[in-house]
Short mmCIF file of C-alpha atoms in Angstrom, two decimals:
data_model
loop_
_atom_site.label_atom_id
_atom_site.label_comp_id
_atom_site.label_asym_id
_atom_site.label_seq_id
_atom_site.Cartn_x
_atom_site.Cartn_y
_atom_site.Cartn_z
CA MET A 1307 -36.36 37.11 35.85
CA LEU A 1308 -37.42 36.20 32.32
CA PHE A 1309 -40.85 37.76 31.83
CA GLY A 1310 -43.58 36.91 29.36
CA MET A 1311 -42.30 33.52 28.28
CA THR A 1312 -42.42 29.87 29.12
CA ILE A 1313 -39.21 28.80 30.82
CA LYS A 1314 -37.81 25.77 29.03
CA VAL A 1315 -35.58 23.62 31.24
CA ALA A 1316 -33.04 20.98 30.21
CA VAL A 1317 -31.46 18.42 32.52
CA ALA A 1318 -28.06 17.04 31.51
CA GLY A 1319 -27.22 13.84 33.34
CA ALA A 1320 -30.95 13.28 33.71
CA THR A 1321 -30.68 9.56 34.51
CA GLY A 1322 -28.36 10.01 37.50
CA TYR A 1323 -29.64 10.39 41.04
CA ALA A 1324 -29.27 14.18 41.00
CA GLY A 1325 -30.95 14.52 37.62
CA GLY A 1326 -33.78 12.21 38.61
CA GLU A 1327 -34.39 14.15 41.82
CA ILE A 1328 -34.49 17.45 39.93
CA LEU A 1329 -37.06 15.99 37.55
CA ARG A 1330 -39.18 14.64 40.42
CA LEU A 1331 -39.33 18.10 41.93
CA LEU A 1332 -39.95 19.91 38.62
CA LEU A 1333 -42.89 17.63 37.86
CA ASN A 1334 -44.53 18.87 41.08
CA HIS A 1335 -43.59 22.52 40.53
CA PRO A 1336 -46.60 24.87 40.30
CA LYS A 1337 -45.06 26.60 37.28
CA TYR A 1338 -44.93 23.25 35.48
CA HIS A 1339 -48.62 22.70 36.14
CA SER A 1340 -49.47 26.24 35.02
CA GLY A 1341 -47.48 25.85 31.79
CA GLU A 1342 -44.93 28.53 32.73
CA LEU A 1343 -42.20 25.87 33.04
CA GLU A 1344 -41.58 23.28 30.34
CA ILE A 1345 -39.30 20.28 30.73
CA GLY A 1346 -37.21 20.19 27.58
CA ALA A 1347 -34.23 18.04 26.71
CA LEU A 1348 -33.25 15.16 28.96
CA THR A 1349 -29.70 14.13 28.19
CA ALA A 1350 -27.11 11.60 29.30
CA ALA A 1351 -24.13 9.67 27.95
CA SER A 1352 -24.33 5.87 28.10
CA SER A 1353 -28.12 5.80 28.42
CA ALA A 1354 -28.78 8.04 25.39
CA GLY A 1355 -31.41 6.51 23.13
CA GLN A 1356 -33.31 4.79 25.91
CA LYS A 1357 -36.77 5.73 27.16
CA VAL A 1358 -37.36 7.29 30.54
CA ALA A 1359 -39.78 4.47 31.31
CA GLU A 1360 -36.90 1.97 31.18
CA LEU A 1361 -34.55 4.00 33.35
CA MET A 1362 -36.73 5.99 35.74
CA PRO A 1363 -40.16 4.35 36.03
CA HIS A 1364 -40.86 6.52 39.09
CA LEU A 1365 -41.41 9.46 36.68
CA PRO A 1366 -44.51 8.30 34.74
CA GLN A 1367 -45.22 11.76 33.31
CA LEU A 1368 -42.01 11.47 31.28
CA ALA A 1369 -42.28 7.75 30.46
CA ASP A 1370 -42.29 8.14 26.67
CA ARG A 1371 -39.45 10.66 26.52
CA ILE A 1372 -36.16 9.59 24.93
CA ILE A 1373 -32.83 10.35 26.59
CA GLU A 1374 -30.72 12.40 24.18
CA PRO A 1375 -26.93 12.81 23.98
CA THR A 1376 -25.42 15.61 26.05
CA ASP A 1377 -24.39 18.08 23.35
CA MET A 1378 -25.20 21.59 22.18
CA GLU A 1379 -27.64 20.35 19.59
CA HIS A 1380 -29.93 19.24 22.41
CA LEU A 1381 -29.07 21.74 25.18
CA ALA A 1382 -29.16 24.97 23.17
CA GLY A 1383 -32.34 27.03 23.26
CA HIS A 1384 -33.20 26.37 26.91
CA GLN A 1385 -33.52 29.18 29.45
CA VAL A 1386 -32.34 26.95 32.32
CA VAL A 1387 -29.89 24.05 32.11
CA PHE A 1388 -29.23 21.80 35.08
CA LEU A 1389 -25.92 19.95 34.93
CA GLY A 1390 -25.85 16.67 36.83
CA LEU A 1391 -22.57 15.55 35.30
CA PRO A 1392 -19.31 14.11 36.65
CA HIS A 1393 -16.78 16.63 37.92
CA GLY A 1394 -14.81 18.38 35.22
CA HIS A 1395 -17.47 18.53 32.49
CA SER A 1396 -19.42 21.66 33.38
CA ALA A 1397 -17.18 24.56 32.37
CA GLN A 1398 -17.04 23.73 28.67
CA ILE A 1399 -20.80 23.21 28.42
CA ALA A 1400 -21.48 26.47 30.26
CA ALA A 1401 -19.13 28.35 27.92
CA GLU A 1402 -20.88 26.95 24.86
CA LEU A 1403 -24.34 27.78 26.24
CA GLY A 1404 -23.35 31.42 26.71
CA ASP A 1405 -24.89 34.06 28.95
CA SER A 1406 -28.45 33.67 27.69
CA ALA A 1407 -28.98 30.46 29.70
CA ILE A 1408 -29.09 30.05 33.46
CA VAL A 1409 -26.70 27.18 34.21
CA ILE A 1410 -27.07 25.35 37.52
CA ASP A 1411 -24.15 23.03 38.15
CA CYS A 1412 -24.64 20.13 40.57
CA ALA A 1413 -21.01 19.03 40.24
CA ALA A 1414 -18.11 20.49 42.22
CA ASP A 1415 -16.49 22.38 39.32
CA HIS A 1416 -17.37 25.90 40.47
CA ARG A 1417 -17.83 25.57 44.23
CA LEU A 1418 -14.32 26.37 45.42
CA LYS A 1419 -12.84 29.86 45.36
CA SER A 1420 -9.29 28.59 45.83
CA ALA A 1421 -7.60 27.27 42.70
CA ALA A 1422 -4.96 25.62 44.87
CA ALA A 1423 -7.58 23.75 46.90
CA TRP A 1424 -9.34 22.62 43.73
CA GLU A 1425 -6.15 21.36 42.13
CA HIS A 1426 -5.11 19.56 45.34
CA TYR A 1427 -8.39 17.71 45.80
CA TYR A 1428 -9.53 17.24 42.19
CA GLY A 1429 -6.26 17.14 40.29
CA SER A 1430 -7.28 19.31 37.34
CA GLU A 1431 -7.34 22.96 36.30
CA HIS A 1432 -9.66 25.20 38.29
CA ALA A 1433 -12.67 26.37 36.27
CA GLY A 1434 -13.43 29.39 38.45
CA HIS A 1435 -15.97 30.15 41.16
CA TRP A 1436 -19.71 30.70 40.66
CA PRO A 1437 -22.29 32.08 43.10
CA TYR A 1438 -22.75 29.42 45.74
CA GLY A 1439 -26.14 27.86 46.26
CA ILE A 1440 -26.87 27.86 49.98
CA PRO A 1441 -29.38 30.73 49.96
CA GLU A 1442 -29.65 30.65 53.75
CA LEU A 1443 -26.14 32.07 54.14
CA PRO A 1444 -25.98 35.87 54.44
CA GLY A 1445 -25.81 37.63 51.10
CA HIS A 1446 -26.08 34.48 49.00
CA ARG A 1447 -29.74 34.88 48.12
CA GLU A 1448 -29.07 38.36 46.75
CA GLU A 1449 -26.03 37.16 44.79
CA LEU A 1450 -27.97 34.25 43.27
CA ALA A 1451 -30.83 36.54 42.25
CA LYS A 1452 -28.45 38.55 40.05
CA SER A 1453 -26.64 35.59 38.49
CA ASN A 1454 -27.11 33.21 35.58
CA ARG A 1455 -24.57 30.78 37.01
CA VAL A 1456 -25.04 28.70 40.17
CA ALA A 1457 -22.74 26.23 41.92
CA VAL A 1458 -24.92 23.79 43.85
CA PRO A 1459 -23.18 22.88 47.14
CA GLY A 1460 -21.98 19.42 48.03
CA CYS A 1461 -24.32 17.38 50.21
CA PHE A 1462 -21.91 17.06 53.15
CA PRO A 1463 -21.06 20.79 53.17
CA THR A 1464 -24.77 21.64 53.17
CA GLY A 1465 -25.50 19.76 56.41
CA ALA A 1466 -22.22 20.75 58.06
CA THR A 1467 -22.39 24.42 57.08
CA LEU A 1468 -25.97 24.91 58.22
CA ALA A 1469 -25.03 23.23 61.50
CA LEU A 1470 -21.98 25.36 62.30
CA TYR A 1471 -22.31 28.67 60.47
CA PRO A 1472 -24.55 30.43 63.04
CA ALA A 1473 -22.19 29.62 65.91
CA MET A 1474 -19.11 30.54 63.91
CA ALA A 1475 -20.63 33.85 62.78
CA ALA A 1476 -21.61 34.65 66.37
CA GLY A 1477 -18.03 34.10 67.52
CA ILE A 1478 -18.94 31.56 70.18
CA ILE A 1479 -16.80 28.67 68.89
CA ALA A 1480 -13.16 28.23 67.99
CA PRO A 1481 -12.27 27.94 64.29
CA GLU A 1482 -11.32 24.29 64.77
CA VAL A 1483 -14.25 21.96 64.18
CA VAL A 1484 -14.77 18.20 64.21
CA ILE A 1485 -17.46 16.85 61.90
CA THR A 1486 -18.75 13.32 61.39
CA SER A 1487 -21.39 12.73 58.72
CA ILE A 1488 -23.21 9.42 58.29
CA THR A 1489 -24.53 9.10 54.75
CA GLY A 1490 -26.63 6.84 52.58
CA VAL A 1491 -25.19 5.13 49.53
CA SER A 1492 -26.95 7.33 46.95
CA GLY A 1493 -24.38 10.02 47.69
CA ALA A 1494 -21.88 8.00 45.66
CA GLY A 1495 -23.98 8.35 42.51
CA LYS A 1496 -25.56 5.77 40.26
CA LYS A 1497 -22.44 4.30 38.68
CA ALA A 1498 -21.75 0.62 39.25
CA SER A 1499 -19.28 0.13 42.10
CA VAL A 1500 -18.43 -2.96 44.14
CA PRO A 1501 -18.20 -1.08 47.49
CA MET A 1502 -21.77 0.16 46.94
CA LEU A 1503 -23.28 -3.29 46.36
CA GLY A 1504 -25.99 -4.28 48.79
CA SER A 1505 -23.98 -7.24 50.03
CA GLU A 1506 -21.10 -4.87 50.83
CA THR A 1507 -23.16 -2.22 52.64
CA MET A 1508 -26.08 -3.96 54.35
CA GLY A 1509 -25.52 -4.40 58.07
CA SER A 1510 -22.24 -2.50 57.96
CA LEU A 1511 -20.79 0.95 58.65
CA LYS A 1512 -17.54 2.19 57.13
CA ALA A 1513 -15.59 5.42 57.39
CA TYR A 1514 -13.93 6.50 54.14
CA ASN A 1515 -11.75 9.29 52.76
CA THR A 1516 -10.70 9.98 56.34
CA ALA A 1517 -8.11 12.34 57.87
CA GLY A 1518 -8.78 15.30 55.59
CA LYS A 1519 -8.87 13.39 52.30
CA HIS A 1520 -12.53 13.92 51.41
CA ARG A 1521 -13.05 16.48 48.65
CA HIS A 1522 -15.75 18.30 50.59
CA THR A 1523 -13.32 19.29 53.36
CA PRO A 1524 -12.13 22.53 51.70
CA GLU A 1525 -15.70 23.45 50.78
CA ILE A 1526 -16.76 23.24 54.43
CA ALA A 1527 -13.72 25.31 55.46
CA GLN A 1528 -14.52 27.89 52.77
CA ASN A 1529 -18.08 28.33 54.05
CA LEU A 1530 -17.08 28.64 57.69
CA ALA A 1531 -14.32 31.08 56.81
CA GLU A 1532 -16.99 33.27 55.24
CA ALA A 1533 -18.70 33.44 58.63
CA LEU A 1534 -15.53 34.95 60.12
CA HIS A 1535 -14.61 37.03 57.05
CA THR A 1536 -11.25 35.29 56.95
CA GLN A 1537 -9.28 32.96 54.69
CA GLN A 1538 -10.23 29.30 54.70
CA GLU A 1539 -6.70 28.39 55.76
CA HIS A 1540 -7.57 29.85 59.16
CA ILE A 1541 -10.36 27.29 59.65
CA LYS A 1542 -9.33 23.82 60.76
CA VAL A 1543 -11.82 21.15 59.68
CA SER A 1544 -11.53 17.52 60.74
CA PHE A 1545 -14.16 15.77 58.61
CA THR A 1546 -15.03 12.07 58.69
CA PRO A 1547 -17.72 10.66 56.39
CA VAL A 1548 -19.27 7.31 57.29
CA LEU A 1549 -21.14 5.11 54.82
CA ALA A 1550 -24.34 3.56 56.19
CA PRO A 1551 -26.86 1.09 54.72
CA LEU A 1552 -29.36 3.80 53.77
CA SER A 1553 -30.49 4.89 50.34
CA ARG A 1554 -30.95 8.56 51.34
CA GLY A 1555 -30.01 10.84 54.17
CA ILE A 1556 -27.09 12.48 55.97
CA LEU A 1557 -26.86 12.79 59.74
CA THR A 1558 -24.11 15.21 60.76
CA THR A 1559 -22.66 15.77 64.21
CA ALA A 1560 -20.37 18.78 64.50
CA SER A 1561 -18.54 20.09 67.54
CA ALA A 1562 -16.08 22.80 68.51
CA ASP A 1563 -14.61 24.34 71.64
CA LEU A 1564 -16.63 27.20 73.07
CA GLU A 1565 -14.78 30.51 73.02
CA LYS A 1566 -16.67 31.82 76.04
CA ALA A 1567 -19.05 30.70 78.75
CA ILE A 1568 -22.54 30.48 77.29
CA THR A 1569 -25.74 28.71 78.20
CA GLU A 1570 -27.66 26.36 75.95
CA GLU A 1571 -30.57 28.81 75.99
CA GLU A 1572 -28.30 31.55 74.68
CA VAL A 1573 -27.04 29.28 71.91
CA ARG A 1574 -30.61 28.37 70.98
CA GLY A 1575 -31.35 32.08 70.71
CA ILE A 1576 -28.53 32.46 68.15
CA TYR A 1577 -29.89 29.57 66.09
CA GLU A 1578 -33.50 30.70 66.39
CA LYS A 1579 -32.53 34.05 64.91
CA PHE A 1580 -30.59 32.34 62.08
CA CYS A 1581 -33.49 30.00 61.25
CA GLU A 1582 -36.34 32.50 61.52
CA ASN A 1583 -37.97 33.25 58.18
CA GLU A 1584 -36.02 30.40 56.59
CA PRO A 1585 -38.68 27.94 55.42
CA PHE A 1586 -36.27 25.03 54.96
CA LEU A 1587 -34.44 25.31 58.31
CA GLN A 1588 -36.06 23.79 61.39
CA LEU A 1589 -34.49 24.14 64.82
CA LEU A 1590 -35.99 21.25 66.75
CA GLU A 1591 -37.39 21.50 70.24
CA ALA A 1592 -34.82 21.08 73.00
CA GLY A 1593 -34.11 17.41 73.57
CA GLN A 1594 -35.42 16.28 70.17
CA GLN A 1595 -32.75 14.76 67.94
CA PRO A 1596 -32.68 15.07 64.14
CA GLN A 1597 -33.34 11.82 62.29
CA THR A 1598 -32.82 11.16 58.61
CA GLN A 1599 -36.24 9.49 58.37
CA ASN A 1600 -37.87 12.86 59.11
CA VAL A 1601 -36.35 14.62 56.10
CA VAL A 1602 -36.67 11.97 53.37
CA GLY A 1603 -37.89 13.62 50.19
CA ALA A 1604 -38.09 17.05 51.83
CA ASN A 1605 -35.98 20.13 51.16
CA THR A 1606 -35.50 20.70 54.86
CA CYS A 1607 -32.59 20.70 57.28
CA HIS A 1608 -33.36 19.72 60.87
CA ILE A 1609 -30.96 21.14 63.47
CA GLN A 1610 -30.36 20.56 67.18
CA VAL A 1611 -27.87 22.42 69.38
CA GLU A 1612 -26.45 21.40 72.75
CA VAL A 1613 -23.77 22.68 75.10
CA ASP A 1614 -21.49 20.07 76.61
CA GLN A 1615 -20.55 22.04 79.71
CA GLY A 1616 -18.17 19.38 81.01
CA ALA A 1617 -16.13 19.38 77.80
CA GLY A 1618 -16.61 23.09 77.10
CA ARG A 1619 -17.84 22.29 73.60
CA LEU A 1620 -20.80 23.04 71.38
CA LEU A 1621 -22.49 20.06 69.71
CA VAL A 1622 -24.72 20.61 66.70
CA THR A 1623 -26.59 17.82 64.93
CA SER A 1624 -28.26 18.19 61.53
CA ALA A 1625 -30.19 15.94 59.18
CA ILE A 1626 -30.86 16.40 55.48
CA ASP A 1627 -31.89 14.28 52.53
CA ASN A 1628 -28.71 14.26 50.46
CA LEU A 1629 -30.66 14.09 47.20
CA THR A 1630 -33.13 16.87 48.06
CA LYS A 1631 -31.72 19.67 50.22
CA GLY A 1632 -28.28 18.18 49.54
CA THR A 1633 -28.54 18.29 45.72
CA GLY A 1634 -31.71 18.36 43.59
CA GLY A 1635 -33.81 20.44 45.97
CA ALA A 1636 -31.00 22.95 46.38
CA ALA A 1637 -30.76 23.18 42.58
CA VAL A 1638 -34.50 23.89 42.19
CA GLN A 1639 -34.43 26.32 45.12
CA CYS A 1640 -31.67 28.25 43.37
CA MET A 1641 -33.54 28.14 40.05
CA ASN A 1642 -36.55 29.71 41.74
CA ILE A 1643 -34.38 32.52 43.09
CA THR A 1644 -32.66 33.24 39.77
CA LEU A 1645 -36.03 33.40 38.01
CA GLY A 1646 -37.67 35.54 40.69
CA TRP A 1647 -40.20 32.84 41.52
CA PRO A 1648 -41.30 32.04 45.09
CA GLU A 1649 -38.33 30.24 46.60
CA THR A 1650 -40.42 27.41 48.04
CA ASP A 1651 -42.19 26.51 44.77
CA GLY A 1652 -42.06 22.79 44.05
CA LEU A 1653 -40.07 22.01 47.19
CA PRO A 1654 -41.64 19.77 49.84
CA LEU A 1655 -41.47 20.67 53.50
CA ALA A 1656 -43.16 17.43 54.53
CA ALA A 1657 -41.10 14.25 54.47
CA VAL A 1658 -42.16 10.70 53.64
CA ALA A 1659 -42.87 8.79 56.85
CA PRO A 1660 -42.51 6.14 58.00
#
């Protein structure tokens, strides 16, 4: 932790969905209200020179601020720098910032341990692996607390990993999993895109990047392999994302063959132990299904577990807000850990309903 000083925070890519969500959460952070956290440079590329009021009117506290170019002139001198940039831009900025700054990367650049997996899915040189920002996984919280570099997980891997990790670690399921995640359109980012137009998405569902082509597939495999202390090649992940006419939210259903006879009550006991003392994980009452509307704006993950005795399979369902627990909230949660602040500071548990 940095003692005896105000922590000055910059957000690069501030006008994107991830950057905007980080700012929303920082503006409600108790350290911001106490003066211990200061929001410094807000940077972007094409929107540089414009006022926050024009681009993000939902952030009135920052209305008069000007978006600056993303360069060292504006990012240097901050204790924490959030990077909400396109893939492939983070490594150079982090190198230029040096070790004095905590760099929290919301892109994929430093999530994967395998250079081969990175090059296969992203088609560029691997920038190396940083401590991975799902604090709820064993050992990750301790690793993050000692680091000044954080790789924020992908939104799909967050919901899928939290759904399956407890069962995989307990050895009750086979290392071959089937995952379907239904997501809102904000997961594609703020860039203009014909497939994301309202007229293309309203009243329609569409699977995309199917049959192992989605870039988050190796990240999910990497996380589940960690549960078994094995190589990710030993984990078979069939992942299908489905685009839905929602602005926010991911509903994930994940299943796998059971490795042994086990009751639903015994499975619930495994998940209860995993979720206990984790403020952002909520195992729902038996029979209650996760819904995206119950996590909107919250940094929570709702989980339900069921045993399909006829099929001999475990079914786990999870719901997260892809912009909060799936991105911006995870980034702020990791910032709190690296600074030694209470992990829950600035992070809502209550969702917006209806």
